[in-house]
Structure formats: C-alpha cells, structure tokens
XYZ file of C-alpha atoms in Angstrom:
348
model
C 42.574 30.723 -38.753
C 44.090 31.281 -35.394
C 46.280 34.209 -33.674
C 49.237 32.665 -33.173
C 52.473 32.883 -34.161
C 53.603 29.656 -36.604
C 55.545 27.096 -34.761
C 58.682 28.872 -37.100
C 58.117 32.153 -35.458
C 57.524 31.717 -32.136
C 60.251 33.226 -31.383
C 62.241 35.273 -33.684
C 66.382 36.114 -33.842
C 67.717 39.369 -35.749
C 71.397 40.523 -35.749
C 71.273 44.374 -35.174
C 73.718 45.884 -34.890
C 76.611 44.282 -32.171
C 73.609 43.011 -30.703
C 71.951 39.426 -30.852
C 68.121 39.834 -30.005
C 65.925 37.743 -29.381
C 61.727 38.088 -29.725
C 59.196 35.613 -27.931
C 56.598 35.990 -30.518
C 53.246 34.826 -28.659
C 51.428 37.614 -27.824
C 48.436 35.671 -28.111
C 49.477 33.138 -25.828
C 51.488 36.565 -23.561
C 54.902 34.879 -25.329
C 54.481 31.507 -22.941
C 57.239 29.259 -23.283
C 56.616 26.029 -25.803
C 59.182 22.975 -26.456
C 60.136 24.755 -29.958
C 60.852 27.757 -28.538
C 63.507 25.414 -25.535
C 64.928 24.304 -28.946
C 65.174 26.920 -31.221
C 66.544 29.342 -28.536
C 69.256 27.637 -26.952
C 71.764 26.772 -30.291
C 70.649 30.206 -31.001
C 72.710 31.497 -28.090
C 75.709 28.918 -27.980
C 76.184 30.538 -32.061
C 76.153 33.803 -30.422
C 78.302 32.788 -27.668
C 80.967 32.401 -30.240
C 80.466 35.285 -32.738
C 82.843 38.128 -31.809
C 80.295 39.992 -33.645
C 77.697 39.577 -31.424
C 79.030 41.497 -28.300
C 75.772 41.062 -25.569
C 71.777 39.133 -26.700
C 68.277 41.107 -25.744
C 65.977 38.936 -24.679
C 61.828 40.711 -25.057
C 58.037 39.398 -25.278
C 56.775 40.644 -28.570
C 53.107 42.826 -27.665
C 52.575 45.426 -24.806
C 50.906 42.706 -22.635
C 53.773 39.759 -21.704
C 57.296 39.267 -21.349
C 56.506 35.497 -21.148
C 53.598 34.007 -18.787
C 55.333 30.688 -17.894
C 55.908 27.319 -19.540
C 53.307 26.053 -21.595
C 51.325 24.155 -19.130
C 48.267 22.532 -20.576
C 51.078 20.706 -23.471
C 52.660 19.687 -20.138
C 49.742 18.297 -18.728
C 48.887 16.761 -21.408
C 51.943 14.459 -22.147
C 51.545 13.481 -19.051
C 48.236 12.354 -18.554
C 49.439 10.088 -22.193
C 52.744 9.164 -20.351
C 54.326 11.097 -23.250
C 58.259 11.317 -22.243
C 58.164 14.928 -24.074
C 56.430 16.508 -20.669
C 60.384 15.563 -18.706
C 62.000 16.112 -22.213
C 60.788 19.623 -22.195
C 62.066 20.142 -18.498
C 65.322 19.258 -19.286
C 65.138 21.228 -21.957
C 64.433 23.909 -19.726
C 66.789 23.874 -17.410
C 69.842 23.250 -20.063
C 68.716 26.626 -20.952
C 68.867 27.919 -17.798
C 72.235 26.776 -17.143
C 73.106 28.813 -20.653
C 71.484 31.115 -19.536
C 73.094 32.071 -15.887
C 76.736 31.174 -17.418
C 76.556 33.489 -20.989
C 79.566 34.485 -21.795
C 78.136 38.480 -22.839
C 75.976 40.526 -21.658
C 72.330 38.967 -21.199
C 69.741 41.606 -21.270
C 66.696 41.109 -20.154
C 63.972 43.360 -20.610
C 60.982 42.293 -18.264
C 57.922 44.643 -19.867
C 54.652 42.841 -18.695
C 53.846 39.408 -17.243
C 56.948 37.882 -16.355
C 56.228 34.000 -14.814
C 57.272 30.872 -14.009
C 59.033 30.218 -17.103
C 60.130 33.646 -18.386
C 61.562 33.751 -15.006
C 64.222 31.236 -16.094
C 64.641 33.445 -19.087
C 65.153 36.914 -17.352
C 66.116 35.889 -14.046
C 69.244 34.460 -14.734
C 70.360 37.294 -17.438
C 73.317 39.296 -16.386
C 70.658 42.018 -16.403
C 67.162 42.037 -15.345
C 65.448 45.509 -16.248
C 62.415 45.592 -14.599
C 58.622 47.973 -16.195
C 55.851 49.802 -14.956
C 54.544 46.802 -17.162
C 55.646 43.913 -15.229
C 54.097 41.466 -12.800
C 56.606 39.436 -11.172
C 55.629 35.519 -9.857
C 56.242 32.249 -9.194
C 52.643 30.682 -8.661
C 53.927 27.111 -9.193
C 52.140 25.718 -6.394
C 48.538 26.924 -7.071
C 49.216 24.220 -9.947
C 50.222 21.752 -7.784
C 53.915 22.154 -9.074
C 57.050 23.436 -6.623
C 59.342 27.266 -7.852
C 61.273 26.164 -10.371
C 63.688 27.395 -13.216
C 65.838 27.978 -10.723
C 63.735 29.371 -7.873
C 65.669 26.645 -6.125
C 68.665 29.228 -6.543
C 67.494 32.715 -6.695
C 64.254 32.443 -4.654
C 67.179 31.956 -1.277
C 69.366 34.376 -1.712
C 66.502 37.094 -2.082
C 66.555 39.239 1.040
C 66.168 37.548 4.543
C 63.302 35.265 3.558
C 61.450 36.994 0.995
C 62.435 34.089 -1.271
C 60.766 31.700 0.690
C 57.453 33.819 1.277
C 57.302 33.981 -2.449
C 58.108 30.382 -3.564
C 54.989 29.830 -0.905
C 52.291 32.327 -1.567
C 52.750 33.218 -5.512
C 52.998 36.681 -4.006
C 52.832 38.842 -7.311
C 55.658 41.976 -7.290
C 55.752 44.910 -9.193
C 58.955 46.673 -10.755
C 60.041 48.486 -6.765
C 59.855 45.372 -4.942
C 61.665 43.505 -7.997
C 64.257 45.706 -7.926
C 64.461 45.454 -4.061
C 64.340 41.519 -4.274
C 67.190 41.214 -6.811
C 64.619 39.727 -9.251
C 65.978 42.862 -11.629
C 68.754 44.742 -11.409
C 67.331 48.462 -12.274
C 64.061 49.868 -13.959
C 63.032 51.407 -16.908
C 59.842 52.901 -18.223
C 58.964 51.098 -20.785
C 58.707 54.150 -23.479
C 61.992 54.278 -23.137
C 63.766 50.391 -24.516
C 63.417 51.564 -27.884
C 66.240 54.118 -27.125
C 67.897 51.825 -24.757
C 67.883 49.062 -27.549
C 69.257 51.461 -30.431
C 71.774 52.539 -27.887
C 73.551 48.763 -26.793
C 72.886 47.742 -30.317
C 75.067 50.558 -32.026
C 77.734 49.535 -29.433
C 77.739 51.617 -26.464
C 78.712 50.494 -23.332
C 75.813 48.814 -20.926
C 76.319 50.941 -17.959
C 76.489 54.207 -19.349
C 73.620 53.636 -21.839
C 71.348 52.452 -18.839
C 72.128 55.595 -16.944
C 70.231 57.276 -19.753
C 67.693 56.112 -19.294
C 67.107 54.213 -16.308
C 64.738 55.998 -13.252
C 64.165 55.943 -9.657
C 61.057 53.459 -8.249
C 58.486 53.880 -5.587
C 59.395 53.133 -2.294
C 59.069 48.915 -2.336
C 56.279 47.909 -0.353
C 58.281 44.876 -0.016
C 60.601 46.225 2.350
C 57.436 47.622 4.585
C 56.801 43.847 4.619
C 60.537 42.493 5.402
C 60.043 42.578 9.534
C 56.927 40.782 9.215
C 58.002 37.816 6.240
C 61.425 37.315 8.386
C 59.721 36.923 11.517
C 56.582 34.009 10.444
C 58.939 32.278 7.338
C 61.771 31.697 10.009
C 60.099 29.057 11.558
C 61.346 25.389 10.934
C 58.388 24.278 9.290
C 55.842 24.995 7.020
C 52.938 24.789 9.485
C 54.810 26.580 12.145
C 54.773 29.587 10.129
C 51.302 28.938 9.307
C 50.421 28.934 12.957
C 52.318 32.104 13.312
C 50.070 34.178 10.316
C 47.215 33.274 12.242
C 48.480 33.721 15.979
C 49.166 37.642 14.780
C 45.677 38.258 13.812
C 46.948 41.560 11.379
C 44.886 41.577 7.433
C 48.205 40.593 5.802
C 49.330 37.559 8.141
C 46.264 36.185 7.882
C 45.752 36.925 4.704
C 48.672 35.494 3.544
C 48.314 31.925 5.479
C 44.731 31.813 3.550
C 46.640 31.895 0.024
C 49.630 29.180 1.514
C 46.495 26.928 2.856
C 44.861 27.199 -0.387
C 47.856 25.124 -2.259
C 48.816 21.593 -3.391
C 50.583 20.701 0.396
C 52.622 18.392 -1.233
C 53.834 21.600 -3.276
C 54.144 23.681 -0.647
C 56.032 21.337 2.590
C 58.258 20.312 -1.222
C 59.205 24.340 -2.042
C 60.219 24.784 1.104
C 62.668 22.532 1.802
C 63.790 23.239 -2.191
C 64.482 26.833 -1.117
C 65.641 26.723 2.131
C 68.154 23.891 0.823
C 68.929 25.800 -2.425
C 70.779 28.209 0.072
C 74.027 25.751 -0.186
C 73.650 24.977 -3.810
C 74.922 26.281 -6.263
C 73.583 26.524 -9.634
C 73.764 23.504 -11.641
C 73.721 21.498 -8.407
C 70.287 23.160 -7.684
C 68.535 22.530 -11.693
C 69.526 19.060 -11.305
C 68.115 18.957 -7.854
C 64.526 20.596 -9.734
C 65.062 18.206 -12.326
C 64.540 15.684 -10.066
C 61.595 17.105 -8.333
C 60.191 17.194 -11.541
C 59.952 13.198 -12.146
C 57.714 13.307 -9.075
C 55.482 15.786 -9.830
C 55.340 14.110 -13.084
C 54.378 10.577 -11.593
C 52.222 12.103 -9.037
C 48.377 13.529 -8.999
C 48.359 17.324 -7.850
C 50.169 18.554 -10.936
C 47.427 17.272 -13.387
C 44.852 17.868 -10.606
C 45.925 21.713 -10.111
C 45.820 22.589 -14.107
C 42.064 21.019 -14.289
C 41.259 23.123 -11.454
C 43.463 26.477 -12.945
C 43.263 25.869 -16.771
C 41.104 23.004 -17.963
C 37.613 23.477 -15.880
C 38.495 26.736 -14.356
C 36.532 25.454 -11.130
C 38.744 26.349 -8.496
C 38.420 24.404 -6.535
C 41.621 21.425 -6.586
C 41.021 18.385 -4.514
C 44.544 18.240 -3.650
C 46.492 14.761 -2.476
C 47.195 14.671 0.199
C 44.417 17.349 1.326
C 46.380 18.876 3.732
C 49.659 19.870 5.570
C 49.095 17.689 8.291
C 48.106 14.379 5.587
C 51.776 14.513 4.510
C 54.313 12.371 5.519
C 58.228 13.138 5.725
C 58.849 9.735 3.731
C 56.893 11.225 0.966
C 58.731 14.600 0.741
C 61.914 11.950 0.827
C 60.600 10.597 -1.925
C 60.669 13.659 -3.633
C 63.819 14.913 -3.149
C 65.686 11.290 -3.698
C 67.199 10.567 -6.589
C 66.253 6.682 -6.947
C 66.047 5.934 -10.352
C 65.453 8.689 -11.637
C 67.548 10.560 -14.383
C 70.559 13.417 -14.264
C 70.375 16.437 -15.899
C 72.907 16.776 -18.548
C-alpha cells in the first residue's frame, strides 16, 4: 500500500475563520507539485478571490521536511519521452497559476517551512507575504537537470540584490532563511514553532502586520551579504564563459568551487538561464512567464532535460552527457532558437 495520499487528497483546502488554507499534502514526496494539484489549486484560489468571507489565503506544506520540493519531474520526463503534450499542459497550467498568485487580490501568505525548490518557489515567492523558517532550504537547481530556472525566475531572480539572482540561477546555490530574506525571496523570518500561533491569529481576523510582529524574529547575518562584492564582480561579466574565467582567475576556494559548479551543469541550460535572467530585468511578470513557456517548448523538444533527469533521478549515476558538451560548443543560433516564438504556442 502506498504511503502517498490519494490523488484527490494531494492538496487539501480548508476555510478556517477568515482564512482559506491550502495544504500541499504529499509529505513523502516533500510535497512535490503534480498537474492534478495545479488543477485543484487554481480554481480554489479563483473562488476565494471572489468570496468576501475570505480575507486572506495561507499556503503550507504537510510534514516537517518540505514546503514543496519542486515539480513532478519524473512525470514530465515520461510525458516528454512519449511525446505526450501533457508535459506542455503541466508547464502552461503551472505558469498560469503562478500569474494568478502574483495577481491575487488578497493577502497570500506562504509558509516556507522546509525544502522549497522549483515548482514550490512558484507557489510561494510570488505571494504578497513570504515567511521563511529555520527549516527553509531554497534553491533553483534546474540547470543541473537540463532545464532553466522557471516558475517566474525570469522575473524575481534579476530583482535580487546586484548579481545575486544570476548567481543563484547558474549555480543552484541553496539558501537558508537569512539569505532568503536578504535576497528578497522571503519577507520575514518566523520560527517554525510559532507558525501555528500565527495561523490562529490570522484565521481569527488579526491584522497581518500586527500578527507577524508578535512572532517574527531577527535572523543571523546572511552569508550572501558577505559574498555580495565577489558575486557582483564576477557575475557582471558579459558572458558565462567570462564569468567562469573571472572566477578561475580569482583562484580563492569559493570562486573555484563556484566555477566548477557552473561547469557541471548543462551548458545549454546555463547559457539560456544567463540570457533569460538578464532579459527578465526589463519584463513585466506576464511577459516573463510567456517567455518561460516558449523556453519550455524548446527544452521539451531537446536532449538535455531528458539526460539530466536520467542522470539525477532515474539512473542516479551523476554523470550526464550533455549535448552540446561544453559552453564553447553552444552556438548563438541555438540559444536564439530557444527564445524565438516561431512555431510555438503562446501562454494563454
């Protein structure tokens, strides 16, 4: 018998007092997001947006380990291998849900308690109040599986301090609470032990800011703050190749490790991510999501996503054979084709 919740219970909805509560309910899978969950959450948010008795929405993950560890990558891989467009449906519907969260007309409070990556980031970071706990581990690790930092990474990563967003997108670096607050990915820090008190106050109709003041706490100094100068210096270079060269020329332990990390990712994904994040500086949210949907269609038809999933999730050999194999092997025309809208569906 499976330990996972039945499909109808993968996400739970509750009206408690003045709050609508969304609980991602796949704790054994760290609440990884499925297409079925997307198709339940979006209409529920639409209904609560119109319900005058609902003053705010709270979203959380079941269990103590994960808010949401990402999208259902195995399912996306299998659909793609079968040339089943359900993979594109997943990305389209997920991105439309991200837009609905960004534009939600009431307070949307995300309790980022535990692992929060990929698809979970799309469910939380675009909300109006993002709360980090000491159990938060945030990352956008997509370039390591032959994808790109999506679910709105085009928009929120370039709006992190300095070149921090590009650093996060190219390396998949993991952040704890202090760094998440520093980077603007979370708004405040609340100890996990105080979350139930916060929920009780909010469900009872307390003012959000006043309720937060009762439970929020100071974080330690963010390690990212100490790296900001180095990140800005290296990641301001005009290309990924120059970023890596700058890091290797510096020669210190952090710089060399960072260069090694970048070069371990899909070269194609890395170059797409660099351009994506830089273009995202000048895009509004809807335009950013539309760009991401174009990119997913190119990755769906390519090689590296399937190879990345094979090496990371299926065979778990940690030895992906990327095509092209190095940063120098990726052509400008190939990158341009990923950003082109020619022959691709629009996000609507």
